[in-house]
Tab-separated table of C-alpha atoms in Angstrom:
chain	number	residue	atom	x	y	z
X	1	MET	CA	-95.236	23.495	66.747
X	2	ASN	CA	-94.831	27.228	67.428
X	3	PRO	CA	-95.406	29.141	64.211
X	4	ASP	CA	-92.498	31.324	64.988
X	5	ILE	CA	-90.145	28.509	65.245
X	6	ALA	CA	-91.285	27.033	62.030
X	7	LEU	CA	-90.964	30.395	60.245
X	8	TRP	CA	-87.425	30.688	61.485
X	9	CYS	CA	-86.563	27.142	60.368
X	10	THR	CA	-88.032	27.849	56.926
X	11	ALA	CA	-85.921	31.078	56.663
X	12	VAL	CA	-82.813	29.333	57.677
X	13	ALA	CA	-83.330	26.519	55.224
X	14	LEU	CA	-84.029	29.033	52.467
X	15	VAL	CA	-80.893	30.944	53.207
X	16	ALA	CA	-78.890	27.670	53.228
X	17	ALA	CA	-80.392	26.705	49.918
X	18	ILE	CA	-79.577	30.087	48.402
X	19	ALA	CA	-76.040	29.853	49.658
X	20	VAL	CA	-75.637	26.383	48.129
X	21	VAL	CA	-77.046	27.467	44.917
X	22	GLY	CA	-74.736	30.468	44.887
X	23	TYR	CA	-71.836	28.237	45.616
X	24	LEU	CA	-72.700	25.792	42.978
X	25	VAL	CA	-73.143	28.640	40.496
X	26	ARG	CA	-69.740	30.141	41.312
X	27	GLY	CA	-68.208	26.648	41.054
X	28	THR	CA	-69.742	26.004	37.662
X	29	ARG	CA	-68.442	29.305	36.470
X	30	ARG	CA	-64.917	28.379	37.687
X	31	LEU	CA	-65.172	25.048	35.955
X	32	ARG	CA	-66.365	26.575	32.852
X	33	VAL	CA	-63.371	29.033	32.863
X	34	ARG	CA	-60.951	26.240	33.588
X	35	VAL	CA	-62.392	24.041	30.840
X	36	ALA	CA	-62.142	27.019	28.478
X	37	GLY	CA	-58.511	27.400	29.433
X	38	LEU	CA	-57.801	23.736	29.006
X	39	GLU	CA	-59.489	23.818	25.683
X	40	GLU	CA	-57.369	26.855	24.718
X	41	ALA	CA	-54.263	25.136	25.938
X	42	CYS	CA	-55.028	21.953	24.017
X	43	ALA	CA	-55.710	24.021	20.984
X	44	ALA	CA	-52.303	25.828	21.532
X	45	ARG	CA	-50.560	22.490	21.956
X	46	ASP	CA	-52.230	21.168	18.805
X	47	ALA	CA	-51.149	24.286	16.932
X	48	ALA	CA	-47.651	23.940	18.286
X	49	VAL	CA	-47.370	20.321	17.187
X	50	ALA	CA	-48.903	21.237	13.805
X	51	GLN	CA	-46.394	24.020	13.458
X	52	LEU	CA	-43.562	21.619	14.409
X	53	VAL	CA	-44.760	19.107	11.828
X	54	ALA	CA	-45.544	21.583	9.016
X	55	VAL	CA	-42.875	24.230	9.573
X	56	GLY	CA	-40.265	23.223	12.213
X	57	LEU	CA	-39.122	19.833	11.010
X	58	PRO	CA	-38.872	20.843	7.309
X	59	ALA	CA	-36.973	23.916	8.390
X	60	ALA	CA	-34.623	21.780	10.430
X	61	SER	CA	-34.124	19.482	7.365
X	62	ASP	CA	-33.400	22.509	5.106
X	63	THR	CA	-31.016	23.950	7.685
X	64	VAL	CA	-29.119	20.631	7.955
X	65	GLY	CA	-28.842	20.371	4.205
X	66	ASP	CA	-27.534	23.850	3.693
X	67	ALA	CA	-25.236	24.495	6.623
X	68	PRO	CA	-24.625	23.140	10.114
X	69	ALA	CA	-26.420	26.100	11.819
X	70	PRO	CA	-28.625	25.683	14.918
X	71	VAL	CA	-32.429	25.575	14.252
X	72	PRO	CA	-34.322	28.570	15.689
X	73	ALA	CA	-36.783	27.982	18.499
X	74	LEU	CA	-40.307	27.352	17.515
X	75	ALA	CA	-42.914	30.039	18.131
X	76	VAL	CA	-45.700	28.935	20.531
X	77	ALA	CA	-48.817	30.477	21.822
X	78	PRO	CA	-48.291	32.986	24.718
X	79	SER	CA	-50.193	30.708	27.010
X	80	LEU	CA	-47.632	27.992	26.547
X	81	GLY	CA	-44.660	30.337	27.119
X	82	GLY	CA	-42.171	28.944	29.575
X	83	THR	CA	-44.175	25.704	30.079
X	84	LEU	CA	-42.682	22.226	30.084
X	85	PHE	CA	-44.526	21.493	26.841
X	86	ALA	CA	-42.825	24.330	25.085
X	87	ARG	CA	-39.455	23.320	26.363
X	88	ASN	CA	-40.093	19.725	25.215
X	89	VAL	CA	-41.154	20.801	21.721
X	90	ASN	CA	-37.869	22.746	21.317
X	91	VAL	CA	-35.815	19.868	22.637
X	92	LEU	CA	-37.598	17.537	20.268
X	93	ALA	CA	-36.826	19.847	17.373
X	94	GLN	CA	-33.180	20.023	18.348
X	95	ARG	CA	-32.794	16.342	18.816
X	96	TYR	CA	-34.508	15.784	15.490
X	97	THR	CA	-32.092	18.191	13.816
X	98	ALA	CA	-28.968	16.496	15.469
X	99	GLY	CA	-30.205	13.073	14.573
X	100	LEU	CA	-30.865	14.082	10.984
X	101	ARG	CA	-27.512	15.804	10.705
X	102	GLY	CA	-25.869	12.624	11.942
X	103	LEU	CA	-27.688	10.464	9.537
X	104	GLN	CA	-26.823	12.783	6.652
X	105	LEU	CA	-23.152	12.747	7.683
X	106	GLU	CA	-23.105	9.022	7.801
X	107	ALA	CA	-24.782	8.771	4.462
X	108	ALA	CA	-22.380	11.300	2.949
X	109	GLU	CA	-19.380	9.502	4.421
X	110	ALA	CA	-20.665	6.139	3.077
X	111	VAL	CA	-21.231	7.670	-0.327
X	112	ARG	CA	-17.740	9.234	-0.275
X	113	LYS	CA	-16.041	5.963	0.615
X	114	ARG	CA	-17.971	4.133	-1.991
X	115	VAL	CA	-17.074	6.779	-4.651
X	116	GLU	CA	-13.444	6.717	-3.553
X	117	GLY	CA	-13.391	2.973	-3.521
X	118	GLU	CA	-14.821	2.803	-7.103
X	119	ALA	CA	-12.385	5.532	-8.165
X	120	HIS	CA	-9.418	3.722	-6.664
X	121	GLN	CA	-10.518	0.453	-8.255
X	122	THR	CA	-11.025	2.150	-11.615
X	123	THR	CA	-7.612	3.811	-11.362
X	124	GLU	CA	-5.859	0.647	-10.319
X	125	SER	CA	-7.594	-1.316	-13.077
X	126	ALA	CA	-6.574	1.279	-15.676
X	127	VAL	CA	-3.000	1.479	-14.464
X	128	ARG	CA	-2.678	-2.300	-14.255
X	129	SER	CA	-4.203	-2.761	-17.682
X	130	PHE	CA	-1.765	-0.173	-19.205
X	131	ALA	CA	1.188	-1.661	-17.320
X	132	GLU	CA	0.308	-5.208	-18.435
X	133	THR	CA	0.091	-3.920	-22.088
X	134	VAL	CA	3.577	-2.384	-21.751
X	135	VAL	CA	4.930	-5.587	-20.223
X	136	SER	CA	3.398	-7.676	-22.938
X	137	LEU	CA	4.772	-5.415	-25.706
X	138	GLY	CA	8.201	-5.348	-23.922
X	139	ALA	CA	8.171	-9.121	-23.725
X	140	ASN	CA	7.395	-9.495	-27.437
X	141	LEU	CA	10.187	-7.003	-28.267
X	142	SER	CA	12.592	-8.868	-26.020
X	143	LYS	CA	11.801	-12.030	-27.865
X	144	VAL	CA	12.598	-10.444	-31.244
X	145	VAL	CA	15.747	-8.929	-29.883
X	146	THR	CA	16.798	-12.254	-28.291
X	147	GLU	CA	16.365	-13.994	-31.705
X	148	GLY	CA	18.464	-11.342	-33.340
X	149	MET	CA	21.115	-11.809	-30.608
X	150	ARG	CA	21.296	-15.538	-31.410
X	151	ARG	CA	21.897	-14.769	-35.068
X	152	HIS	CA	24.544	-12.014	-34.523
X	153	ARG	CA	26.774	-13.480	-31.844
X	154	GLY	CA	30.252	-12.183	-32.043
X	155	ASP	CA	29.770	-9.045	-34.097
X	156	GLU	CA	29.000	-5.380	-33.441
X	157	THR	CA	25.209	-5.904	-33.895
X	158	PHE	CA	25.229	-8.276	-31.062
X	159	GLU	CA	26.468	-5.558	-28.670
X	160	THR	CA	23.766	-3.177	-29.833
X	161	LEU	CA	21.047	-5.832	-29.471
X	162	THR	CA	22.270	-6.643	-26.042
X	163	LEU	CA	22.055	-3.036	-24.953
X	164	ILE	CA	18.555	-2.853	-26.432
X	165	ASP	CA	17.524	-5.916	-24.605
X	166	HIS	CA	18.905	-4.558	-21.340
X	167	THR	CA	16.918	-1.397	-21.746
X	168	VAL	CA	13.767	-3.444	-22.497
X	169	GLN	CA	14.263	-5.423	-19.328
X	170	GLN	CA	14.387	-2.201	-17.303
X	171	MET	CA	11.179	-1.029	-18.989
X	172	ILE	CA	9.524	-4.330	-18.169
X	173	ARG	CA	10.598	-4.101	-14.555
X	174	GLN	CA	9.132	-0.649	-14.156
X	175	ALA	CA	5.813	-1.741	-15.717
X	176	GLN	CA	5.724	-4.839	-13.657
X	177	SER	CA	6.048	-2.888	-10.452
X	178	TYR	CA	2.832	-1.001	-11.242
X	179	VAL	CA	1.095	-4.352	-11.908
X	180	VAL	CA	2.302	-5.689	-8.558
X	181	VAL	CA	1.177	-2.571	-6.649
X	182	CYS	CA	-2.224	-2.738	-8.351
X	183	GLY	CA	-2.710	-6.320	-7.148
X	184	GLY	CA	-1.244	-8.301	-10.064
X	185	LEU	CA	1.134	-11.216	-10.027
X	186	PRO	CA	4.637	-11.566	-11.511
X	187	GLY	CA	4.097	-13.394	-14.832
X	188	ARG	CA	7.355	-15.039	-15.469
X	189	ARG	CA	7.940	-18.601	-14.242
X	190	TRP	CA	11.302	-20.106	-13.657
X	191	PRO	CA	12.611	-23.392	-12.391
X	192	ALA	CA	14.528	-23.333	-9.075
X	193	GLN	CA	17.417	-20.943	-9.191
X	194	SER	CA	20.458	-20.368	-6.943
X	195	MET	CA	20.762	-17.221	-4.886
X	196	THR	CA	23.634	-16.213	-7.128
X	197	ASP	CA	21.476	-16.359	-10.197
X	198	VAL	CA	18.614	-14.590	-8.420
X	199	VAL	CA	20.922	-11.668	-7.630
X	200	ARG	CA	22.520	-11.633	-11.104
X	201	GLY	CA	19.069	-11.735	-12.677
X	202	ALA	CA	18.149	-8.699	-10.592
X	203	MET	CA	21.299	-6.971	-11.748
X	204	GLY	CA	20.241	-7.560	-15.388
X	205	ARG	CA	17.141	-5.353	-14.728
X	206	ILE	CA	18.839	-2.167	-13.443
X	207	GLN	CA	20.807	0.460	-15.224
X	208	ASP	CA	23.987	0.626	-13.091
X	209	TYR	CA	24.468	-3.108	-12.738
X	210	GLN	CA	28.187	-2.754	-13.258
X	211	ARG	CA	28.448	-1.122	-9.848
X	212	ILE	CA	27.037	-4.117	-8.085
X	213	ARG	CA	29.517	-6.516	-6.356
X	214	PRO	CA	27.638	-9.726	-5.573
X	215	ARG	CA	28.869	-12.643	-3.553
X	216	GLU	CA	27.809	-16.182	-4.466
X	217	LEU	CA	25.540	-18.742	-2.718
X	218	GLY	CA	24.327	-22.019	-4.014
X	219	ARG	CA	21.111	-22.265	-2.011
X	220	GLN	CA	18.205	-22.707	-4.358
X	221	VAL	CA	15.016	-20.665	-4.409
X	222	VAL	CA	11.916	-22.588	-5.444
X	223	GLY	CA	10.472	-21.903	-8.821
X	224	GLN	CA	7.332	-20.015	-7.759
X	225	ALA	CA	9.435	-17.636	-5.696
X	226	VAL	CA	12.206	-16.909	-8.222
X	227	GLU	CA	10.567	-14.117	-10.167
X	228	PRO	CA	9.172	-12.341	-6.995
X	229	ALA	CA	12.624	-12.595	-5.489
X	230	VAL	CA	14.436	-11.327	-8.508
X	231	HIS	CA	12.004	-8.391	-8.793
X	232	ALA	CA	12.251	-7.458	-5.164
X	233	VAL	CA	16.085	-7.641	-5.168
X	234	ALA	CA	16.209	-5.658	-8.434
X	235	THR	CA	14.158	-2.917	-6.824
X	236	LEU	CA	16.477	-2.782	-3.792
X	237	LEU	CA	19.518	-2.709	-6.010
X	238	ASP	CA	18.104	-0.020	-8.180
X	239	ASN	CA	17.396	2.189	-5.102
X	240	ALA	CA	20.868	1.507	-3.749
X	241	ALA	CA	22.528	2.409	-7.185
X	242	ARG	CA	20.367	5.510	-7.712
X	243	TYR	CA	20.997	7.071	-4.252
X	244	SER	CA	24.664	6.470	-4.058
X	245	PRO	CA	27.680	8.232	-5.808
X	246	PRO	CA	28.205	7.127	-9.385
X	247	GLY	CA	31.813	5.947	-8.497
X	248	SER	CA	30.818	3.819	-5.587
X	249	PHE	CA	29.856	0.214	-5.406
X	250	VAL	CA	26.927	-1.692	-3.971
X	251	ASP	CA	27.743	-4.835	-2.172
X	252	VAL	CA	25.399	-7.813	-2.080
X	253	THR	CA	26.006	-10.459	0.586
X	254	PHE	CA	24.064	-13.373	2.114
X	255	GLN	CA	23.415	-14.341	5.703
X	256	GLU	CA	22.301	-17.917	6.156
X	257	GLY	CA	20.257	-18.678	9.170
X	258	HIS	CA	18.120	-21.409	10.708
X	259	HIS	CA	14.911	-20.031	9.284
X	260	GLY	CA	16.076	-18.955	5.845
X	261	VAL	CA	18.463	-16.736	3.970
X	262	THR	CA	18.867	-12.956	4.022
X	263	ILE	CA	20.012	-11.025	1.054
X	264	ILE	CA	21.844	-7.914	2.262
X	265	VAL	CA	22.373	-4.820	0.065
X	266	ASP	CA	24.810	-2.131	1.348
X	267	ASP	CA	25.340	1.158	-0.502
X	268	ALA	CA	27.552	4.210	0.133
X	269	GLY	CA	24.830	6.836	-0.468
X	270	VAL	CA	23.731	9.799	1.660
X	271	GLY	CA	21.515	7.527	3.755
X	272	MET	CA	17.976	8.304	4.946
X	273	ASN	CA	16.928	10.589	7.800
X	274	SER	CA	14.740	9.326	10.589
X	275	GLU	CA	11.472	10.403	8.919
X	276	GLN	CA	12.380	8.642	5.721
X	277	LEU	CA	13.400	5.469	7.525
X	278	ASP	CA	10.123	5.434	9.508
X	279	ALA	CA	8.095	5.956	6.421
X	280	ALA	CA	9.976	3.175	4.572
X	281	ARG	CA	9.639	0.787	7.433
X	282	ARG	CA	5.881	1.414	7.659
X	283	ILE	CA	5.526	0.712	3.936
X	284	LEU	CA	7.719	-2.449	3.986
X	285	SER	CA	5.924	-3.812	7.056
X	286	GLY	CA	2.534	-3.315	5.465
X	287	GLN	CA	1.360	-0.909	8.156
X	288	GLU	CA	0.802	1.876	5.583
X	289	PRO	CA	-1.429	0.868	2.637
X	290	VAL	CA	-0.486	2.089	-0.845
X	291	ASP	CA	-2.860	4.569	-2.437
X	292	LEU	CA	-2.054	5.449	-6.047
X	293	HIS	CA	-3.975	8.690	-5.662
X	294	ARG	CA	-1.472	9.891	-3.021
X	295	LEU	CA	1.722	9.007	-4.755
X	296	GLY	CA	1.863	12.302	-6.621
X	297	PRO	CA	2.840	13.223	-10.166
X	298	HIS	CA	6.195	11.396	-9.803
X	299	PRO	CA	5.315	8.234	-7.857
X	300	LYS	CA	7.892	6.265	-5.968
X	301	ILE	CA	6.730	2.681	-5.971
X	302	GLY	CA	9.865	0.843	-5.097
X	303	PHE	CA	9.194	0.042	-1.564
X	304	PRO	CA	5.455	-0.416	-2.146
X	305	THR	CA	6.335	-3.039	-4.845
X	306	VAL	CA	8.698	-4.865	-2.346
X	307	ALA	CA	6.081	-4.701	0.301
X	308	ALA	CA	3.411	-6.151	-1.957
X	309	LEU	CA	5.710	-9.032	-3.040
X	310	SER	CA	6.768	-9.652	0.628
X	311	ARG	CA	3.112	-9.818	1.769
X	312	ARG	CA	2.092	-12.224	-1.016
X	313	TYR	CA	5.075	-14.562	-0.895
X	314	GLY	CA	6.268	-14.485	2.680
X	315	PHE	CA	9.387	-12.360	2.322
X	316	GLN	CA	10.482	-9.841	4.906
X	317	ALA	CA	12.022	-6.673	3.886
X	318	SER	CA	13.754	-3.997	6.020
X	319	VAL	CA	15.997	-0.972	5.844
X	320	ASP	CA	18.590	0.246	8.240
X	321	GLY	CA	20.102	3.690	8.178
X	322	SER	CA	23.273	2.692	10.119
X	323	GLY	CA	23.949	-0.885	9.179
X	324	SER	CA	25.915	-0.233	6.003
X	325	PRO	CA	29.680	-0.428	6.537
X	326	PHE	CA	30.023	2.351	3.839
X	327	GLY	CA	27.917	4.888	5.770
X	328	GLY	CA	24.992	4.550	3.461
X	329	THR	CA	21.859	2.476	3.797
X	330	ARG	CA	21.455	-1.192	4.267
X	331	ALA	CA	18.490	-3.016	2.812
X	332	ALA	CA	17.631	-6.666	3.527
X	333	LEU	CA	15.322	-9.224	2.027
X	334	PHE	CA	14.720	-12.366	4.090
X	335	ILE	CA	13.623	-15.409	2.220
X	336	PRO	CA	12.087	-18.097	4.494
X	337	GLU	CA	13.230	-21.628	4.512
X	338	ALA	CA	9.924	-22.827	3.071
X	339	LEU	CA	10.887	-21.102	-0.202
X	340	LEU	CA	14.323	-22.635	-0.297
X	341	THR	CA	15.743	-25.942	-1.405
X	342	ALA	CA	19.011	-27.727	-0.757
X	343	GLU	CA	22.074	-26.572	-2.624
X	344	VAL	CA	22.571	-28.384	-5.954
X	345	GLU	CA	25.988	-29.934	-6.245
X	346	ALA	CA	27.850	-29.345	-9.458
X	347	GLU	CA	28.058	-32.361	-11.729
X	348	PRO	CA	31.654	-33.770	-11.891
X	349	GLY	CA	33.331	-32.794	-15.255
X	350	PRO	CA	36.542	-33.641	-16.888
X	351	ALA	CA	39.528	-32.815	-14.818
X	352	ALA	CA	41.039	-29.486	-15.846
X	353	GLU	CA	44.579	-29.580	-17.115
X	354	PRO	CA	47.049	-27.787	-14.858
X	355	ALA	CA	47.923	-24.391	-16.006
X	356	PRO	CA	51.454	-23.723	-17.155
X	357	ALA	CA	53.642	-22.338	-14.436
X	358	GLU	CA	54.314	-18.637	-14.800
X	359	PRO	CA	57.923	-17.579	-15.055
X	360	VAL	CA	59.259	-16.299	-11.712
X	361	GLU	CA	60.703	-12.903	-11.771
X	362	VAL	CA	63.688	-12.310	-9.472
X	363	THR	CA	65.229	-9.239	-8.038
X	364	GLY	CA	68.875	-8.050	-8.479
X	365	THR	CA	69.771	-10.066	-5.370
X	366	GLY	CA	68.268	-13.255	-6.688
X	367	LEU	CA	65.056	-13.229	-4.516
X	368	PRO	CA	61.691	-13.880	-6.134
X	369	ARG	CA	59.828	-10.651	-6.823
X	370	ARG	CA	56.434	-10.233	-5.086
X	371	LYS	CA	53.337	-9.700	-7.172
X	372	ARG	CA	50.175	-7.959	-6.251
X	373	HIS	CA	47.296	-10.388	-5.990
X	374	SER	CA	44.053	-9.301	-7.615
X	375	ALA	CA	40.863	-9.298	-5.652
X	376	THR	CA	38.840	-12.430	-5.456
X	377	ALA	CA	36.147	-13.030	-8.094
X	378	ASP	CA	33.220	-12.385	-5.790
X	379	THR	CA	34.431	-8.864	-5.026
X	380	GLN	CA	34.859	-7.845	-8.644
X	381	PRO	CA	32.064	-6.010	-10.551
X	382	LEU	CA	30.339	-8.015	-13.189
X	383	PRO	CA	31.647	-7.635	-16.719
X	384	PRO	CA	29.851	-5.152	-18.906
X	385	VAL	CA	26.710	-6.200	-20.674
X	386	LEU	CA	28.395	-5.217	-23.970
X	387	SER	CA	31.004	-7.898	-23.556
X	388	THR	CA	31.829	-10.587	-26.058
X	389	THR	CA	30.679	-13.239	-23.555
X	390	PRO	CA	27.374	-14.685	-24.970
X	391	PRO	CA	24.553	-13.844	-22.560
X	392	ARG	CA	21.812	-16.300	-21.690
X	393	ALA	CA	19.373	-15.306	-24.361
X	394	SER	CA	16.369	-17.045	-22.684
X	395	VAL	CA	16.848	-15.043	-19.498
X	396	ALA	CA	16.927	-11.333	-18.815
X	397	ALA	CA	19.779	-9.397	-20.523
X	398	ALA	CA	22.930	-9.288	-18.541
X	399	TRP	CA	21.848	-12.203	-16.355
X	400	GLN	CA	25.242	-13.869	-16.564
X	401	SER	CA	25.512	-16.708	-13.964
X	402	GLY	CA	29.232	-17.058	-14.248
X	403	ALA	CA	31.356	-20.039	-15.019
X	404	HIS	CA	29.963	-22.162	-12.143
X	405	SER	CA	26.265	-21.803	-12.950
X	406	ALA	CA	24.473	-23.949	-15.465
X	407	GLU	CA	22.011	-22.352	-17.893
X	408	ARG	CA	18.351	-22.839	-17.187
X	409	ALA	CA	15.429	-22.060	-19.509
X	410	ALA	CA	12.389	-20.225	-18.201
X	411	THR	CA	8.972	-21.744	-18.585
X	412	PRO	CA	6.156	-19.546	-20.005
X	413	ALA	CA	3.540	-18.239	-17.705
X	414	ASP	CA	-0.105	-18.857	-17.936
X	415	PRO	CA	-2.073	-16.337	-19.973
X	416	ALA	CA	-3.694	-15.068	-16.760
X	417	ASP	CA	-0.232	-14.258	-15.357
X	418	ALA	CA	1.296	-13.137	-18.527
X	419	GLU	CA	4.569	-11.244	-17.992
X	420	GLY	CA	3.122	-8.691	-15.896
X	421	THR	CA	4.023	-6.764	-12.827
X	422	ARG	CA	5.477	-3.411	-12.255
């Protein structure tokens, strides 16, 4: 081979080798720079994560606990500025903060509801216990007064004792209402009573009973529903009497239907506006639960009591602002057929002797003089409690069933039910 050619080949190979070595050296330097950058980036990421764990998340927790302010963005290395990793770290911190705040709100709401529930239960238990104590003391006082009434019939002491007993019955009704609203049961137990006796029993538990004009109906209410019905009707009568003029009357009528009997109470009061009617209907229908904490310093528990009794015993109560013929309010209590029995026929008694004929007055021309006819018995107000007519001592004061109603004794309640509900 020509020496020159060999020399040139050797030179070319040497240059190529030098070029390859130079390229490899430069590539190695670039790789080292890149590896160093990656190592720096990894270190920055590790530092950012460490900062998130050590500083960011605790700061988010502290911020959530103190105030609902946004968590500031985390500080990252300049090399990570604007990178996806930096954005993801901040998003993670924000989501952590939002999730933590949600959990804290849920926990706080659960604690609040539990505390409120315990407070409500404690309040209702305390009110119920106090009301049951008042009812028990009132019942004992009523027994003492009743015994005194039996010994003093016909004298002035009897009238005073009757007035005391009537006042005691009103006190018991008020206390029983709180017991009912707080989940208790009416404690008195009666045998089946007629609708007439139910209404008159309710009249004996209100102050202005003399203004009540009841009709009569012989349909019987079963024993377990007598006390709830009496209490509910007494509440409606008391409302009607309180919110109507002192000189007006409150009429009580009955509407018999296929599914039961409705007791209708009409007053001549100022009536109720649309907001009051809506609120009363929501309460009576059970749509608005009763909360003793929201009744205020002067609680009105009449409609809540009727609603509680209706829900428990199957009554249906309603109010109407335009149904009363006197321009006042009409309240109604529907008693279903399941709580009614057939009308009890009166036992045949000795035939009454015919009354002596009254002398007929004549005019100057010889014609008989006309007389004014008095109103029928069912439209007349009940005689006063302080009358000489002996009341039924075993029943509420002023529960006078009239000449056509037989006296019935009440059976005592179980100790668990004792006398208690308002």
